[in-house]
Amino acid sequence: MPRVIFIDTDGTETEVQADVGKSVMEAAVENNVPGIDADCGGMCACATCHIIVEEAWFPVTGPRTDNEEAMLGFLPDLNERARLGCQIKLNEEMDGLTVRLPIGQF
Ligand code: FES
C-alpha cells in the first residue's frame, strides 16, 4: 500500500497510506489532509486538489493530461511541477511519493 507524504506550507509533514488505484486527492481527503478541498470530486474541473510534486518524484507521476493542463492554466504563478492530485493514480512505484500543498489553498 503506497505511502504519500504531504508537506504543509509551514513544513509539517503528514504521511498517509492508500490503496493502489486511488488518487493522490483521494488519499488526502480520506485522511483529512488540510488544503485539499476537491470540490469537483475528482472530475478535473476545480483545481482545488492542486499540489506541487517534489522534484525527485515528478517523473514517477507521469505527464499531465490535456484537461489537467487546461485547469492548471487558470492558476497564478504556476509551478513547473504543479499537478492536480485527482489525476495521479497511485501505484506501488509511488511508495513514498512526496508532494507540497500550495499556499493559496489554506
Ligand atoms: S478534485 Fe477537482 S480538479 Fe481535482
mmCIF file with all atom_site columns, C-alpha atoms and ligand atoms in Angstrom:
data_model
loop_
_atom_site.group_PDB
_atom_site.id
_atom_site.type_symbol
_atom_site.label_atom_id
_atom_site.label_alt_id
_atom_site.label_comp_id
_atom_site.label_asym_id
_atom_site.label_entity_id
_atom_site.label_seq_id
_atom_site.pdbx_PDB_ins_code
_atom_site.Cartn_x
_atom_site.Cartn_y
_atom_site.Cartn_z
_atom_site.occupancy
_atom_site.B_iso_or_equiv
_atom_site.pdbx_formal_charge
_atom_site.auth_seq_id
_atom_site.auth_comp_id
_atom_site.auth_asym_id
_atom_site.auth_atom_id
_atom_site.pdbx_PDB_model_num
ATOM   1   C  CA  . MET A 1 1   ? 0.000   0.000  0.000   1.00 0.00 ? 1   MET A CA  1
ATOM   2   C  CA  . PRO A 1 2   ? 1.786   3.182  -1.163  1.00 0.00 ? 2   PRO A CA  1
ATOM   3   C  CA  . ARG A 1 3   ? 2.539   5.951  1.316   1.00 0.00 ? 3   ARG A CA  1
ATOM   4   C  CA  . VAL A 1 4   ? 2.076   9.587  0.334   1.00 0.00 ? 4   VAL A CA  1
ATOM   5   C  CA  . ILE A 1 5   ? 3.714   12.415 2.252   1.00 0.00 ? 5   ILE A CA  1
ATOM   6   C  CA  . PHE A 1 6   ? 2.036   15.818 2.161   1.00 0.00 ? 6   PHE A CA  1
ATOM   7   C  CA  . ILE A 1 7   ? 4.127   18.816 3.214   1.00 0.00 ? 7   ILE A CA  1
ATOM   8   C  CA  . ASP A 1 8   ? 2.154   21.754 4.553   1.00 0.00 ? 8   ASP A CA  1
ATOM   9   C  CA  . THR A 1 9   ? 3.139   25.387 3.919   1.00 0.00 ? 9   THR A CA  1
ATOM   10  C  CA  . ASP A 1 10  ? 4.801   25.512 7.352   1.00 0.00 ? 10  ASP A CA  1
ATOM   11  C  CA  . GLY A 1 11  ? 6.799   22.349 6.663   1.00 0.00 ? 11  GLY A CA  1
ATOM   12  C  CA  . THR A 1 12  ? 4.563   19.985 8.617   1.00 0.00 ? 12  THR A CA  1
ATOM   13  C  CA  . GLU A 1 13  ? 4.560   16.522 7.068   1.00 0.00 ? 13  GLU A CA  1
ATOM   14  C  CA  . THR A 1 14  ? 1.534   14.240 7.055   1.00 0.00 ? 14  THR A CA  1
ATOM   15  C  CA  . GLU A 1 15  ? 2.074   10.667 5.898   1.00 0.00 ? 15  GLU A CA  1
ATOM   16  C  CA  . VAL A 1 16  ? -0.900  8.617  4.743   1.00 0.00 ? 16  VAL A CA  1
ATOM   17  C  CA  . GLN A 1 17  ? -1.394  5.249  3.083   1.00 0.00 ? 17  GLN A CA  1
ATOM   18  C  CA  . ALA A 1 18  ? -3.805  4.498  0.271   1.00 0.00 ? 18  ALA A CA  1
ATOM   19  C  CA  . ASP A 1 19  ? -4.715  1.560  -1.931  1.00 0.00 ? 19  ASP A CA  1
ATOM   20  C  CA  . VAL A 1 20  ? -3.149  1.217  -5.353  1.00 0.00 ? 20  VAL A CA  1
ATOM   21  C  CA  . GLY A 1 21  ? -5.502  2.829  -7.870  1.00 0.00 ? 21  GLY A CA  1
ATOM   22  C  CA  . LYS A 1 22  ? -6.652  5.594  -5.534  1.00 0.00 ? 22  LYS A CA  1
ATOM   23  C  CA  . SER A 1 23  ? -5.688  9.119  -6.500  1.00 0.00 ? 23  SER A CA  1
ATOM   24  C  CA  . VAL A 1 24  ? -3.432  11.402 -4.501  1.00 0.00 ? 24  VAL A CA  1
ATOM   25  C  CA  . MET A 1 25  ? -6.505  13.575 -3.935  1.00 0.00 ? 25  MET A CA  1
ATOM   26  C  CA  . GLU A 1 26  ? -8.483  10.620 -2.524  1.00 0.00 ? 26  GLU A CA  1
ATOM   27  C  CA  . ALA A 1 27  ? -5.565  9.713  -0.266  1.00 0.00 ? 27  ALA A CA  1
ATOM   28  C  CA  . ALA A 1 28  ? -5.638  13.255 1.107   1.00 0.00 ? 28  ALA A CA  1
ATOM   29  C  CA  . VAL A 1 29  ? -9.411  13.587 1.518   1.00 0.00 ? 29  VAL A CA  1
ATOM   30  C  CA  . GLU A 1 30  ? -9.844  10.165 3.144   1.00 0.00 ? 30  GLU A CA  1
ATOM   31  C  CA  . ASN A 1 31  ? -7.181  11.069 5.694   1.00 0.00 ? 31  ASN A CA  1
ATOM   32  C  CA  . ASN A 1 32  ? -8.347  14.654 6.358   1.00 0.00 ? 32  ASN A CA  1
ATOM   33  C  CA  . VAL A 1 33  ? -5.203  16.244 4.978   1.00 0.00 ? 33  VAL A CA  1
ATOM   34  C  CA  . PRO A 1 34  ? -5.845  20.028 5.063   1.00 0.00 ? 34  PRO A CA  1
ATOM   35  C  CA  . GLY A 1 35  ? -5.578  22.106 1.894   1.00 0.00 ? 35  GLY A CA  1
ATOM   36  C  CA  . ILE A 1 36  ? -7.169  19.584 -0.498  1.00 0.00 ? 36  ILE A CA  1
ATOM   37  C  CA  . ASP A 1 37  ? -10.842 20.513 -0.872  1.00 0.00 ? 37  ASP A CA  1
ATOM   38  C  CA  . ALA A 1 38  ? -11.514 18.503 -4.055  1.00 0.00 ? 38  ALA A CA  1
ATOM   39  C  CA  . ASP A 1 39  ? -14.701 20.436 -4.777  1.00 0.00 ? 39  ASP A CA  1
ATOM   40  C  CA  . CYS A 1 40  ? -15.448 18.603 -8.034  1.00 0.00 ? 40  CYS A CA  1
ATOM   41  C  CA  . GLY A 1 41  ? -14.880 15.149 -6.562  1.00 0.00 ? 41  GLY A CA  1
ATOM   42  C  CA  . GLY A 1 42  ? -12.064 14.267 -8.917  1.00 0.00 ? 42  GLY A CA  1
ATOM   43  C  CA  . MET A 1 43  ? -13.607 15.323 -12.241 1.00 0.00 ? 43  MET A CA  1
ATOM   44  C  CA  . CYS A 1 44  ? -10.661 17.560 -13.165 1.00 0.00 ? 44  CYS A CA  1
ATOM   45  C  CA  . ALA A 1 45  ? -12.918 20.601 -13.029 1.00 0.00 ? 45  ALA A CA  1
ATOM   46  C  CA  . CYS A 1 46  ? -11.971 22.669 -9.979  1.00 0.00 ? 46  CYS A CA  1
ATOM   47  C  CA  . ALA A 1 47  ? -8.204  22.641 -9.319  1.00 0.00 ? 47  ALA A CA  1
ATOM   48  C  CA  . THR A 1 48  ? -8.778  22.604 -5.534  1.00 0.00 ? 48  THR A CA  1
ATOM   49  C  CA  . CYS A 1 49  ? -6.618  19.482 -5.369  1.00 0.00 ? 49  CYS A CA  1
ATOM   50  C  CA  . HIS A 1 50  ? -3.591  21.390 -6.671  1.00 0.00 ? 50  HIS A CA  1
ATOM   51  C  CA  . ILE A 1 51  ? -0.283  20.035 -5.389  1.00 0.00 ? 51  ILE A CA  1
ATOM   52  C  CA  . ILE A 1 52  ? 3.380   20.520 -6.220  1.00 0.00 ? 52  ILE A CA  1
ATOM   53  C  CA  . VAL A 1 53  ? 5.280   17.273 -6.644  1.00 0.00 ? 53  VAL A CA  1
ATOM   54  C  CA  . GLU A 1 54  ? 8.768   17.120 -5.146  1.00 0.00 ? 54  GLU A CA  1
ATOM   55  C  CA  . GLU A 1 55  ? 11.421  17.122 -7.851  1.00 0.00 ? 55  GLU A CA  1
ATOM   56  C  CA  . ALA A 1 56  ? 12.643  13.552 -7.314  1.00 0.00 ? 56  ALA A CA  1
ATOM   57  C  CA  . TRP A 1 57  ? 9.108   12.223 -7.643  1.00 0.00 ? 57  TRP A CA  1
ATOM   58  C  CA  . PHE A 1 58  ? 7.875   14.298 -10.543 1.00 0.00 ? 58  PHE A CA  1
ATOM   59  C  CA  . PRO A 1 59  ? 8.933   11.842 -13.299 1.00 0.00 ? 59  PRO A CA  1
ATOM   60  C  CA  . VAL A 1 60  ? 7.184   8.978  -11.496 1.00 0.00 ? 60  VAL A CA  1
ATOM   61  C  CA  . THR A 1 61  ? 3.817   10.722 -11.650 1.00 0.00 ? 61  THR A CA  1
ATOM   62  C  CA  . GLY A 1 62  ? 3.710   10.759 -15.456 1.00 0.00 ? 62  GLY A CA  1
ATOM   63  C  CA  . PRO A 1 63  ? 2.595   13.558 -17.787 1.00 0.00 ? 63  PRO A CA  1
ATOM   64  C  CA  . ARG A 1 64  ? -0.278  15.954 -17.191 1.00 0.00 ? 64  ARG A CA  1
ATOM   65  C  CA  . THR A 1 65  ? -3.457  15.219 -19.119 1.00 0.00 ? 65  THR A CA  1
ATOM   66  C  CA  . ASP A 1 66  ? -4.793  17.847 -21.531 1.00 0.00 ? 66  ASP A CA  1
ATOM   67  C  CA  . ASN A 1 67  ? -7.724  18.650 -19.208 1.00 0.00 ? 67  ASN A CA  1
ATOM   68  C  CA  . GLU A 1 68  ? -5.374  18.911 -16.251 1.00 0.00 ? 68  GLU A CA  1
ATOM   69  C  CA  . GLU A 1 69  ? -3.122  21.260 -18.194 1.00 0.00 ? 69  GLU A CA  1
ATOM   70  C  CA  . ALA A 1 70  ? -6.126  23.442 -19.011 1.00 0.00 ? 70  ALA A CA  1
ATOM   71  C  CA  . MET A 1 71  ? -7.298  23.589 -15.381 1.00 0.00 ? 71  MET A CA  1
ATOM   72  C  CA  . LEU A 1 72  ? -3.831  24.366 -14.076 1.00 0.00 ? 72  LEU A CA  1
ATOM   73  C  CA  . GLY A 1 73  ? -3.645  27.190 -16.602 1.00 0.00 ? 73  GLY A CA  1
ATOM   74  C  CA  . PHE A 1 74  ? -6.168  29.136 -14.518 1.00 0.00 ? 74  PHE A CA  1
ATOM   75  C  CA  . LEU A 1 75  ? -3.839  29.223 -11.510 1.00 0.00 ? 75  LEU A CA  1
ATOM   76  C  CA  . PRO A 1 76  ? -1.488  32.166 -10.985 1.00 0.00 ? 76  PRO A CA  1
ATOM   77  C  CA  . ASP A 1 77  ? 2.287   31.647 -10.751 1.00 0.00 ? 77  ASP A CA  1
ATOM   78  C  CA  . LEU A 1 78  ? 2.111   28.038 -11.817 1.00 0.00 ? 78  LEU A CA  1
ATOM   79  C  CA  . ASN A 1 79  ? 4.996   25.873 -10.627 1.00 0.00 ? 79  ASN A CA  1
ATOM   80  C  CA  . GLU A 1 80  ? 6.515   23.628 -13.301 1.00 0.00 ? 80  GLU A CA  1
ATOM   81  C  CA  . ARG A 1 81  ? 5.875   20.608 -11.042 1.00 0.00 ? 81  ARG A CA  1
ATOM   82  C  CA  . ALA A 1 82  ? 2.256   21.524 -10.329 1.00 0.00 ? 82  ALA A CA  1
ATOM   83  C  CA  . ARG A 1 83  ? -0.276  18.727 -10.700 1.00 0.00 ? 83  ARG A CA  1
ATOM   84  C  CA  . LEU A 1 84  ? -3.876  18.026 -9.820  1.00 0.00 ? 84  LEU A CA  1
ATOM   85  C  CA  . GLY A 1 85  ? -3.980  15.355 -7.146  1.00 0.00 ? 85  GLY A CA  1
ATOM   86  C  CA  . CYS A 1 86  ? -7.067  13.752 -8.640  1.00 0.00 ? 86  CYS A CA  1
ATOM   87  C  CA  . GLN A 1 87  ? -5.164  12.995 -11.849 1.00 0.00 ? 87  GLN A CA  1
ATOM   88  C  CA  . ILE A 1 88  ? -2.349  10.997 -10.221 1.00 0.00 ? 88  ILE A CA  1
ATOM   89  C  CA  . LYS A 1 89  ? -3.348  7.390  -9.599  1.00 0.00 ? 89  LYS A CA  1
ATOM   90  C  CA  . LEU A 1 90  ? -1.175  5.638  -7.058  1.00 0.00 ? 90  LEU A CA  1
ATOM   91  C  CA  . ASN A 1 91  ? 0.849   2.556  -7.882  1.00 0.00 ? 91  ASN A CA  1
ATOM   92  C  CA  . GLU A 1 92  ? 3.491   0.617  -5.943  1.00 0.00 ? 92  GLU A CA  1
ATOM   93  C  CA  . GLU A 1 93  ? 6.293   2.645  -7.572  1.00 0.00 ? 93  GLU A CA  1
ATOM   94  C  CA  . MET A 1 94  ? 4.902   5.720  -5.841  1.00 0.00 ? 94  MET A CA  1
ATOM   95  C  CA  . ASP A 1 95  ? 5.514   4.426  -2.313  1.00 0.00 ? 95  ASP A CA  1
ATOM   96  C  CA  . GLY A 1 96  ? 6.916   7.495  -0.535  1.00 0.00 ? 96  GLY A CA  1
ATOM   97  C  CA  . LEU A 1 97  ? 5.548   9.996  -3.050  1.00 0.00 ? 97  LEU A CA  1
ATOM   98  C  CA  . THR A 1 98  ? 6.115   13.446 -1.579  1.00 0.00 ? 98  THR A CA  1
ATOM   99  C  CA  . VAL A 1 99  ? 4.089   16.495 -2.540  1.00 0.00 ? 99  VAL A CA  1
ATOM   100 C  CA  . ARG A 1 100 ? 3.744   20.051 -1.260  1.00 0.00 ? 100 ARG A CA  1
ATOM   101 C  CA  . LEU A 1 101 ? 0.497   21.880 -0.645  1.00 0.00 ? 101 LEU A CA  1
ATOM   102 C  CA  . PRO A 1 102 ? 0.365   25.327 -2.280  1.00 0.00 ? 102 PRO A CA  1
ATOM   103 C  CA  . ILE A 1 103 ? -0.004  28.349 -0.030  1.00 0.00 ? 103 ILE A CA  1
ATOM   104 C  CA  . GLY A 1 104 ? -3.135  29.519 -1.854  1.00 0.00 ? 104 GLY A CA  1
ATOM   105 C  CA  . GLN A 1 105 ? -5.180  26.563 -0.644  1.00 0.00 ? 105 GLN A CA  1
ATOM   106 C  CA  . PHE A 1 106 ? -5.161  27.430 3.068   1.00 0.00 ? 106 PHE A CA  1
HETATM 107 S  S1  . FES B 2 .   ? -10.729 17.375 -7.383  1.00 0.00 ? 1   FES B S1  1
HETATM 108 FE FE1 . FES B 2 .   ? -11.369 18.939 -8.742  1.00 0.00 ? 1   FES B FE1 1
HETATM 109 S  S2  . FES B 2 .   ? -9.744  19.078 -10.144 1.00 0.00 ? 1   FES B S2  1
HETATM 110 FE FE2 . FES B 2 .   ? -9.097  17.539 -8.773  1.00 0.00 ? 1   FES B FE2 1
#
